[in-house]
CSV table of C-alpha atoms in Angstrom, one decimal:
chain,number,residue,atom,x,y,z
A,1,UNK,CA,10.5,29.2,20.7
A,2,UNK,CA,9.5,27.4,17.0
A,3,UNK,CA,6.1,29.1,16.9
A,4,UNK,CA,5.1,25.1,17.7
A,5,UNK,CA,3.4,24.9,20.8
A,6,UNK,CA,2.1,21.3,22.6
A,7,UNK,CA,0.7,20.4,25.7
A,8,UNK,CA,0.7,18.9,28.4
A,9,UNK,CA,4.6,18.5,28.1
A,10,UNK,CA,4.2,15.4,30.3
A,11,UNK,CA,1.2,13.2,30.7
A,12,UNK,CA,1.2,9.6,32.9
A,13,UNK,CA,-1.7,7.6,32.3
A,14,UNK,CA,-3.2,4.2,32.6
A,15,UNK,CA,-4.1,1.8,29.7
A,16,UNK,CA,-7.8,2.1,30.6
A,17,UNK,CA,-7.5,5.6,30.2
A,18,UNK,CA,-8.4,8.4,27.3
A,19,UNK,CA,-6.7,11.4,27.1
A,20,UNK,CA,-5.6,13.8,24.2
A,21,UNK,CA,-2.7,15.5,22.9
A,22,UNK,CA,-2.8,19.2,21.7
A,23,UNK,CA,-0.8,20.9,19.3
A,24,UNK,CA,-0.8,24.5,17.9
A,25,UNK,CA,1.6,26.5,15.6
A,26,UNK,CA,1.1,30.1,14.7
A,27,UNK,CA,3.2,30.0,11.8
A,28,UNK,CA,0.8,30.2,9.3
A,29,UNK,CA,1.5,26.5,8.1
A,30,UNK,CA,-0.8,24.5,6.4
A,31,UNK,CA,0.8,21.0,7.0
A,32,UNK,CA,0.9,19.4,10.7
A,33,UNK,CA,2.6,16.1,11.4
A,34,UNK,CA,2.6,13.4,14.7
A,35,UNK,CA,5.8,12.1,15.4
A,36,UNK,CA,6.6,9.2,17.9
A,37,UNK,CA,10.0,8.8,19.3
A,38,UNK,CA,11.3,6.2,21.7
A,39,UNK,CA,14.1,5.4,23.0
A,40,UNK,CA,16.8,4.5,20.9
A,41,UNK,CA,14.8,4.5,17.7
A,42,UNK,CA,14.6,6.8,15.0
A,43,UNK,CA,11.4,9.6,14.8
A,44,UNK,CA,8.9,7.3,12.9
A,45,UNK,CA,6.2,9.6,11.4
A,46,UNK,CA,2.9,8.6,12.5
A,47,UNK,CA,0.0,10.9,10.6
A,48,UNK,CA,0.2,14.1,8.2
A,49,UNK,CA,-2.3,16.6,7.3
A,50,UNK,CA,-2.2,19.0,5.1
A,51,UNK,CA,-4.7,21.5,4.2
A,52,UNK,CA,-6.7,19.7,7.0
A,53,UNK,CA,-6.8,16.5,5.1
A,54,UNK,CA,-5.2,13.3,6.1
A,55,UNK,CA,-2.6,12.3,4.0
A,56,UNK,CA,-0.1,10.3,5.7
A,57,UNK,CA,-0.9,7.6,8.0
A,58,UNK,CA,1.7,5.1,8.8
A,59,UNK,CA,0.2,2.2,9.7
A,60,UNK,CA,-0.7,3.6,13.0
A,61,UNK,CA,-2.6,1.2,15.3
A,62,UNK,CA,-6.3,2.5,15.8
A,63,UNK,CA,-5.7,3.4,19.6
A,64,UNK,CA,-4.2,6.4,18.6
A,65,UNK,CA,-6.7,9.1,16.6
A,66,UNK,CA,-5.7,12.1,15.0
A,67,UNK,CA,-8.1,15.1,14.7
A,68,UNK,CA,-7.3,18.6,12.8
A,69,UNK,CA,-10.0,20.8,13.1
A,70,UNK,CA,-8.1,23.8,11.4
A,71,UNK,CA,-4.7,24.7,10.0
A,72,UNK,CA,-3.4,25.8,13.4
A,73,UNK,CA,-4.4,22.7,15.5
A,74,UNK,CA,-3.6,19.8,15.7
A,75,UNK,CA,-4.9,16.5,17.8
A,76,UNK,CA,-3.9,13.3,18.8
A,77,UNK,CA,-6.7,11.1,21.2
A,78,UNK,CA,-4.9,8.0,23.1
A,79,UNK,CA,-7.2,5.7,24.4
A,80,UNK,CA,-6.6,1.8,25.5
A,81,UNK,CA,-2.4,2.4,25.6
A,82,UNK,CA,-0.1,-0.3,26.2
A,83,UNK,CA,2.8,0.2,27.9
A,84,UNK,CA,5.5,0.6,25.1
A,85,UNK,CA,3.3,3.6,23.5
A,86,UNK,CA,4.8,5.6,26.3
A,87,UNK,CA,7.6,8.0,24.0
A,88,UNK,CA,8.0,11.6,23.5
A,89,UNK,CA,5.6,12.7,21.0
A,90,UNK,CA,6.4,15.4,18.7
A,91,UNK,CA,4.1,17.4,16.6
A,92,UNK,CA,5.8,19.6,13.6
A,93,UNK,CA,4.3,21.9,11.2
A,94,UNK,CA,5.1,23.3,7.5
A,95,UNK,CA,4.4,24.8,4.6
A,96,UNK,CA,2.9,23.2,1.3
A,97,UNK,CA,3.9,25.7,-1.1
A,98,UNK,CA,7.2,25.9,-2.6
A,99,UNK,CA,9.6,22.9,-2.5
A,100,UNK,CA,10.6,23.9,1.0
A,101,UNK,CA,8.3,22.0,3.7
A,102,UNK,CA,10.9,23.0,6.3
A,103,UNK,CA,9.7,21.4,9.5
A,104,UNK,CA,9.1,23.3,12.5
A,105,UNK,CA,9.0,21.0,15.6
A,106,UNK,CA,7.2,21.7,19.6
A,107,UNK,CA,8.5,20.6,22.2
A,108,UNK,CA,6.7,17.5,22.6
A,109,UNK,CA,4.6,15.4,25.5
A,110,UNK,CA,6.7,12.8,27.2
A,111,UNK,CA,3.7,10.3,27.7
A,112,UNK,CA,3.9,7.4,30.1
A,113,UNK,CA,1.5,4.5,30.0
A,114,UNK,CA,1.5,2.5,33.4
B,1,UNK,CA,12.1,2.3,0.8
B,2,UNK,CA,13.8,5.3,2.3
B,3,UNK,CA,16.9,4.5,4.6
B,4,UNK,CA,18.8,7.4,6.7
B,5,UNK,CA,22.1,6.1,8.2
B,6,UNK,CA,24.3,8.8,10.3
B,7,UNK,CA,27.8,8.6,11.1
B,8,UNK,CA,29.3,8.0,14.1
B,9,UNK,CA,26.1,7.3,16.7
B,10,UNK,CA,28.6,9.4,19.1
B,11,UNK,CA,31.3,11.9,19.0
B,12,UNK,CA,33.4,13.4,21.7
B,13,UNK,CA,35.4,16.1,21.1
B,14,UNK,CA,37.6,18.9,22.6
B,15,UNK,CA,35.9,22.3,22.7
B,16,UNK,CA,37.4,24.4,19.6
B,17,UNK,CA,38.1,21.4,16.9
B,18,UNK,CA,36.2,21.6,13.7
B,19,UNK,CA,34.1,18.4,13.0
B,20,UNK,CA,31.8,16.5,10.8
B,21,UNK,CA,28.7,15.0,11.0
B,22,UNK,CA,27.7,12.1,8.0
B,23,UNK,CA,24.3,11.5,6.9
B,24,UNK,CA,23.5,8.7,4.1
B,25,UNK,CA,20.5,8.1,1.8
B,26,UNK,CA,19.3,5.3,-0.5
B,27,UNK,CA,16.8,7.0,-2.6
B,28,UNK,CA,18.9,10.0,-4.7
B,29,UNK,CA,15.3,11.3,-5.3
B,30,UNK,CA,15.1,13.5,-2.9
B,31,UNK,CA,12.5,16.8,-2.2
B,32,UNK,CA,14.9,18.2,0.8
B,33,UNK,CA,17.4,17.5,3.5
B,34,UNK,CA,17.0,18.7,6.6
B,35,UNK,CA,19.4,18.9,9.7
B,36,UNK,CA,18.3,19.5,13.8
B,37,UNK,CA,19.5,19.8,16.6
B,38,UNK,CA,17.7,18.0,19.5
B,39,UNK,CA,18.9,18.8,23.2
B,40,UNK,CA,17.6,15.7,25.7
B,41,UNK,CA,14.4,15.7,26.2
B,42,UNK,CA,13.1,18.7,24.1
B,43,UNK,CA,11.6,19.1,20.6
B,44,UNK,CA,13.5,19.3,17.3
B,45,UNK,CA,15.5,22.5,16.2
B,46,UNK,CA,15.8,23.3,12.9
B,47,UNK,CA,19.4,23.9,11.8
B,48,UNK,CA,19.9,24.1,7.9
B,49,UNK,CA,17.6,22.8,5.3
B,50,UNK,CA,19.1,22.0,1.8
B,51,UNK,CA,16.5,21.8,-1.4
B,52,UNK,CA,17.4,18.7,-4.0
B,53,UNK,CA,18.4,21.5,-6.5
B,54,UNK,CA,20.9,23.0,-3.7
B,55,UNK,CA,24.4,21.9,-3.1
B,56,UNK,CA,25.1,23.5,0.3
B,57,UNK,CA,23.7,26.0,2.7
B,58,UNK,CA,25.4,27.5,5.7
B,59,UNK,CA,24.6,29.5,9.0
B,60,UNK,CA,27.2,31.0,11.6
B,61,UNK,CA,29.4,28.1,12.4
B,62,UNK,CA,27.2,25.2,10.7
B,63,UNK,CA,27.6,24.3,6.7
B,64,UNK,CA,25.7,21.6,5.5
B,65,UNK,CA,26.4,19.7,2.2
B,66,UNK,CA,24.2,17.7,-0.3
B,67,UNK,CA,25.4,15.2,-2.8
B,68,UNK,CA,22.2,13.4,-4.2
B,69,UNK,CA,23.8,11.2,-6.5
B,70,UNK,CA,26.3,9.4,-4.2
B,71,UNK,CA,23.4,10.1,-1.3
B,72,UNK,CA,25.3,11.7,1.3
B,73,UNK,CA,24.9,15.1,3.3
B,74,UNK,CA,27.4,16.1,5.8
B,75,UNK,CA,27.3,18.7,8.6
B,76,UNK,CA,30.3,20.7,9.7
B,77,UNK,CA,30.7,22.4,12.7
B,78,UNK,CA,33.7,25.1,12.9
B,79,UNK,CA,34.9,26.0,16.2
B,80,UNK,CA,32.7,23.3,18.5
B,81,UNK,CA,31.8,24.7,22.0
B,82,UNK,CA,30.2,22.7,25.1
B,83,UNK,CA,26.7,24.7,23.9
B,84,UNK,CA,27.3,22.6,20.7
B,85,UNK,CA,26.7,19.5,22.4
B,86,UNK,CA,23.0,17.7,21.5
B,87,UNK,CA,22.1,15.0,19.4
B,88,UNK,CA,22.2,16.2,15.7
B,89,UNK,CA,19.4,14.3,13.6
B,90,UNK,CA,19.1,14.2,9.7
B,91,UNK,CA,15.6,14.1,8.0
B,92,UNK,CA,15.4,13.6,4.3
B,93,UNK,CA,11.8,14.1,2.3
B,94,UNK,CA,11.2,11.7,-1.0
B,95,UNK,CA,8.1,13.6,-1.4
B,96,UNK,CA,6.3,16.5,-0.5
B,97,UNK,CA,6.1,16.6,3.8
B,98,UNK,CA,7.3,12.9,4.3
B,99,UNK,CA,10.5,12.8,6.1
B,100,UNK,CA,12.9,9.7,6.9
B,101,UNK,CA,14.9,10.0,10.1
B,102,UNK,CA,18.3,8.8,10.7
B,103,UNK,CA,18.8,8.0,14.2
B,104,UNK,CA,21.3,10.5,15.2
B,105,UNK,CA,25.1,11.7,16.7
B,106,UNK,CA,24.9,12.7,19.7
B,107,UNK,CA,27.7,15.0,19.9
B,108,UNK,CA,30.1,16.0,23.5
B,109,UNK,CA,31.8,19.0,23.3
B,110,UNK,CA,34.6,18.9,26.4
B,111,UNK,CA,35.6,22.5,28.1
């Protein structure tokens, strides 16, 4: 266990619907990340927050919605999906301080858009 | 723009052989290199992280080198067993949180 924790570990949904990704670390972090990874491509980063503020976003379409409410939480709302969304999606955490910002990473939700 | 390159995409081996694992950079300015182990299917595991100002770190059987100005990091694995075997990712962070992924070795260790 990381200390990373995401659920559902496997979601199958159609492109009508909306569902929502959860994350949670109890690391004491103060930086989350969303992570997409398909098959036979690298992890592309899709949003950071740090401190609760957005910093990152990488030129993620607007169908996917990050929300982070708090430090330990972390959320990613999918609605309107086309089929080659469906990946694993990874959420990661770290510290700020420092010049560490080792990444910690969950186990991520294998999502599949039919 | 960031590019992370690893070397070979696959590697089979004999269980006991030392090996190494390549990872190239572009961008020399560098915040941290980071190395995971990724079994199919599952999350990330954090192996070894090196800071810019650090030239190698180690744990058990894993050593992990950094040379930011030719912009390569390699992994070695002494004394490979079949639990060894999973896909072995490099990340490397230009600035503070943002990580570029290479896309992998998946490594086979044989009984």
């Amino acid at each position: 266990e990381t200390g990373v924790t995401q659920t559902p570990r496997h979601l199958v949904m159609g492109m009508t619907n909306k569902k929502s990704l959860k994350c949670e670390q109890h690391l004491g972090h103060n930086a989350m990340y969303w992570y997409k990874q398909s098959a036979k491509k690298p992890l592309e980063l899709m949003f950071v927050y740090s401190l609760e503020e957005r910093v990152e976003n990488n030129s993620v379409p607007s169908r996917f919605s990050p929300e982070c409410p708090n430090s330990s939480h972390l959320f990613l709302h999918l609605h309107t999906l086309q089929p080659e969304d469906s990946a694993l999606y990874l959420c990661a955490s770290s510290r700020t301080s420092g010049s560490s910002y080792e990444q910690y990473f969950g186990p991520g939700t294998r999502l599949t858009v039919t | 723009k960031q590019e992370v390159t690893q070397i070979p995409a696959a590697l089979s081996v004999p269980e006991g052989e030392n090996l190494v694992l390549n990872c190239s950079f572009t961008d020399s300015a560098i915040y941290n290199l980071q190395w995971f182990r990724q079994d199919p299917g599952k999350g990330l595991t954090s192996l070894l992280l090196i800071q810019s100002s650090q030239r190698e770190q180690t744990s058990g059987r894993l050593n992990a080198s950094l040379d930011k100005s030719s912009g390569r990091s390699t992994l070695y694995i002494a004394a490979s067993q079949p639990g060894d075997s999973a896909t072995y990712l490099c990340a490397v962070a230009t600035n503070a949180g943002k990580s570029t992924f290479g896309d992998g070795t998946t490594l086979t260790v044989k009984p």
